[in-house]
Coordinates of C-alpha atoms in Angstrom, one line a residue:
A1 CA -62.4 5.8 40.7
G2 CA -59.1 7.1 39.2
Q3 CA -58.8 4.8 36.3
D4 CA -58.5 5.6 32.7
G5 CA -61.4 4.5 30.6
F6 CA -64.7 5.6 29.1
I7 CA -68.4 5.3 29.7
V8 CA -71.0 4.9 27.0
G9 CA -74.6 5.7 27.8
H10 CA -77.7 5.3 25.9
N11 CA -81.5 5.7 26.6
L12 CA -83.2 2.3 26.2
T13 CA -86.8 1.8 25.9
I14 CA -88.2 -1.6 26.6
E15 CA -91.8 -2.2 25.5
N16 CA -94.2 -2.8 28.3
I17 CA -91.6 -2.0 30.8
G18 CA -90.6 1.6 30.3
K19 CA -87.5 3.8 29.6
Y20 CA -84.2 3.1 31.1
E21 CA -80.8 4.8 31.0
F22 CA -78.2 2.2 29.9
Y23 CA -74.4 2.7 30.9
V24 CA -71.5 0.6 29.9
T25 CA -68.0 1.3 31.3
Y26 CA -64.7 0.2 29.7
S27 CA -61.4 0.4 31.6
F28 CA -58.1 1.0 29.8
E29 CA -56.2 -0.8 32.4
R30 CA -55.6 -3.9 30.2
Q31 CA -54.8 -1.7 27.2
I32 CA -52.3 0.4 29.2
F33 CA -50.8 -2.7 30.5
T34 CA -50.4 -4.0 26.9
M35 CA -49.1 -0.8 25.7
N36 CA -46.4 -0.5 28.4
L37 CA -45.4 -4.1 27.8
I38 CA -45.1 -3.4 24.1
K39 CA -43.2 -0.3 24.9
T40 CA -40.8 -2.1 27.3
V41 CA -40.3 -5.1 24.7
L42 CA -39.5 -2.7 21.9
L43 CA -37.1 -0.7 24.1
T44 CA -35.4 -3.8 25.2
A45 CA -35.3 -5.2 21.7
G46 CA -33.9 -1.9 20.4
I47 CA -31.1 -1.8 22.9
V48 CA -30.3 -5.6 22.4
L49 CA -30.3 -5.0 18.6
T50 CA -28.1 -2.0 18.8
L51 CA -25.7 -3.9 20.9
L52 CA -25.8 -6.9 18.6
I53 CA -25.2 -4.7 15.6
G54 CA -22.3 -3.0 17.3
L55 CA -20.6 -6.3 18.2
I56 CA -21.2 -7.7 14.7
T57 CA -19.7 -4.5 13.1
F58 CA -16.8 -4.7 15.5
F59 CA -15.9 -8.2 14.7
V60 CA -16.5 -7.9 10.9
T61 CA -14.4 -4.7 10.9
R62 CA -11.7 -6.3 12.9
R63 CA -11.7 -9.3 10.5
L64 CA -11.4 -7.1 7.5
I65 CA -8.9 -4.6 9.1
A66 CA -6.5 -7.1 10.6
P67 CA -5.2 -8.4 7.2
I68 CA -5.0 -4.8 5.9
K69 CA -3.0 -3.8 8.9
E70 CA -0.8 -6.8 8.5
A71 CA -0.3 -6.0 4.8
A72 CA 0.6 -2.4 5.8
I73 CA 3.2 -3.5 8.2
M74 CA 4.7 -5.9 5.8
A75 CA 4.8 -3.1 3.1
E76 CA 6.8 -1.0 5.7
K77 CA 9.2 -3.9 6.2
I78 CA 9.7 -4.4 2.4
T79 CA 10.2 -0.7 1.9
S80 CA 13.0 -0.9 4.6
G81 CA 14.8 -3.6 2.7
E82 CA 13.5 -6.7 4.2
L83 CA 12.5 -8.5 1.0
H84 CA 12.5 -12.0 2.5
E85 CA 9.3 -11.2 4.5
R86 CA 6.1 -12.6 3.3
L87 CA 2.4 -12.4 4.4
T88 CA 0.8 -15.4 5.9
V89 CA -2.0 -16.7 3.6
N90 CA -4.8 -18.5 5.5
R91 CA -7.9 -17.3 3.7
K92 CA -9.5 -18.0 0.4
D93 CA -11.3 -14.7 -0.1
E94 CA -10.2 -11.5 -1.6
M95 CA -7.8 -10.9 1.3
G96 CA -6.2 -14.2 0.6
R97 CA -5.8 -13.4 -3.0
L98 CA -4.4 -9.9 -2.1
S99 CA -1.9 -11.7 0.2
N100 CA -0.9 -14.1 -2.6
S101 CA -0.5 -11.2 -5.0
F102 CA 1.5 -9.2 -2.5
N103 CA 3.9 -12.2 -1.9
D104 CA 4.4 -12.7 -5.7
M105 CA 5.1 -9.1 -6.1
T106 CA 7.6 -9.2 -3.2
A107 CA 9.3 -12.2 -4.7
S108 CA 9.4 -10.5 -8.1
L109 CA 10.8 -7.4 -6.7
Q110 CA 13.5 -9.4 -4.8
S111 CA 14.4 -11.3 -7.9
Q112 CA 14.6 -8.1 -10.0
I113 CA 16.9 -6.4 -7.4
S114 CA 19.1 -9.5 -7.2
R115 CA 19.4 -9.4 -11.1
L116 CA 20.2 -5.7 -11.1
E117 CA 22.9 -6.2 -8.5
K118 CA 24.4 -8.9 -10.8
L119 CA 24.2 -6.7 -13.8
S120 CA 25.8 -3.9 -11.8
G121 CA 28.8 -6.1 -10.9
L122 CA 29.1 -7.2 -14.5
Q123 CA 29.1 -3.6 -15.6
Q124 CA 31.7 -2.6 -13.0
R125 CA 33.9 -5.5 -13.9
F126 CA 33.5 -4.6 -17.7
V127 CA 34.4 -1.0 -17.0
S128 CA 37.4 -2.0 -15.1
D129 CA 38.6 -4.4 -17.8
V130 CA 38.1 -1.8 -20.5
S131 CA 39.9 0.8 -18.5
H132 CA 42.8 -1.8 -17.8
E133 CA 43.0 -2.7 -21.5
L134 CA 43.1 0.9 -22.6
R135 CA 46.0 1.8 -20.4
T136 CA 48.7 -0.2 -22.2
P137 CA 47.9 1.1 -25.8
L138 CA 47.3 4.6 -24.4
T139 CA 50.8 4.6 -22.9
T140 CA 52.3 3.5 -26.1
I141 CA 50.3 6.1 -28.1
R142 CA 51.3 8.7 -25.4
M143 CA 55.0 8.0 -25.8
A144 CA 54.8 8.3 -29.6
S145 CA 52.8 11.5 -29.5
Q146 CA 55.3 12.9 -27.0
V147 CA 58.2 12.3 -29.5
L148 CA 56.0 13.9 -32.3
H149 CA 55.0 16.8 -30.0
A150 CA 58.7 17.4 -29.1
E151 CA 59.7 17.5 -32.8
R152 CA 56.7 19.6 -34.0
E153 CA 58.7 22.7 -34.8
K154 CA 60.5 20.8 -37.5
F155 CA 57.2 19.9 -39.2
D156 CA 55.2 22.0 -41.6
P157 CA 52.4 24.1 -39.7
A158 CA 49.5 21.6 -40.6
L159 CA 51.5 18.7 -39.3
A160 CA 52.6 20.5 -36.2
R161 CA 49.0 21.4 -35.5
S162 CA 48.1 17.8 -35.9
A163 CA 50.7 16.7 -33.4
E164 CA 49.4 19.4 -30.9
L165 CA 45.8 18.1 -31.4
L166 CA 46.9 14.5 -31.0
M167 CA 48.7 15.4 -27.7
N168 CA 45.6 17.2 -26.4
Q169 CA 43.3 14.4 -27.3
I170 CA 45.6 11.9 -25.7
D171 CA 45.7 13.9 -22.5
R172 CA 42.0 14.2 -22.4
L173 CA 41.5 10.4 -23.1
D174 CA 44.0 9.8 -20.2
R175 CA 42.0 12.0 -17.8
K176 CA 38.8 10.2 -18.6
S177 CA 40.4 6.8 -18.3
T178 CA 41.8 7.9 -14.8
R179 CA 38.3 9.1 -13.7
L180 CA 36.7 6.0 -14.9
N181 CA 39.2 3.8 -13.2
S182 CA 38.9 5.8 -9.9
S183 CA 35.2 5.6 -9.9
H184 CA 35.2 1.8 -10.1
I185 CA 34.1 0.1 -6.9
P186 CA 35.5 -3.4 -6.6
L187 CA 33.2 -6.3 -5.8

């Protein structure tokens, strides 16, 4: 009557009674209902599981990516010279250790830059002092060499050549001293 199922038939002989045809019918209605129910449950569970995995992936990824994004932003700030900036450390996992290491590295970098700036100032002061200290003796030596240079024609040739070389070397030293003094940037 339009239903799925099967019929099993068999000839049955009963003693003293006779032969009969015996038929048993089995309907698949319950099995089809059960199979449709299993298919619906599996499909629903698959969709729910897929959504659940998607949400878990989103939150886990967000939890992992957020500190990395914060570290990248902080690295850009430090690159632009904002050495006072530090990462917030509120975790005790690898990301917390990374944040601590990043902060320690930034503090060390800030300390090294400060030390180098102080050394640069000391270097500039030293160059300025040396340049200033050389000016007075150089002026005296220049005056003496000018006297010798002016009188070089009265000397023997070797001594006259020495007076010329002395004057040339003093001029060269004076030019270098002037360049050194002009390149000094006061603090």
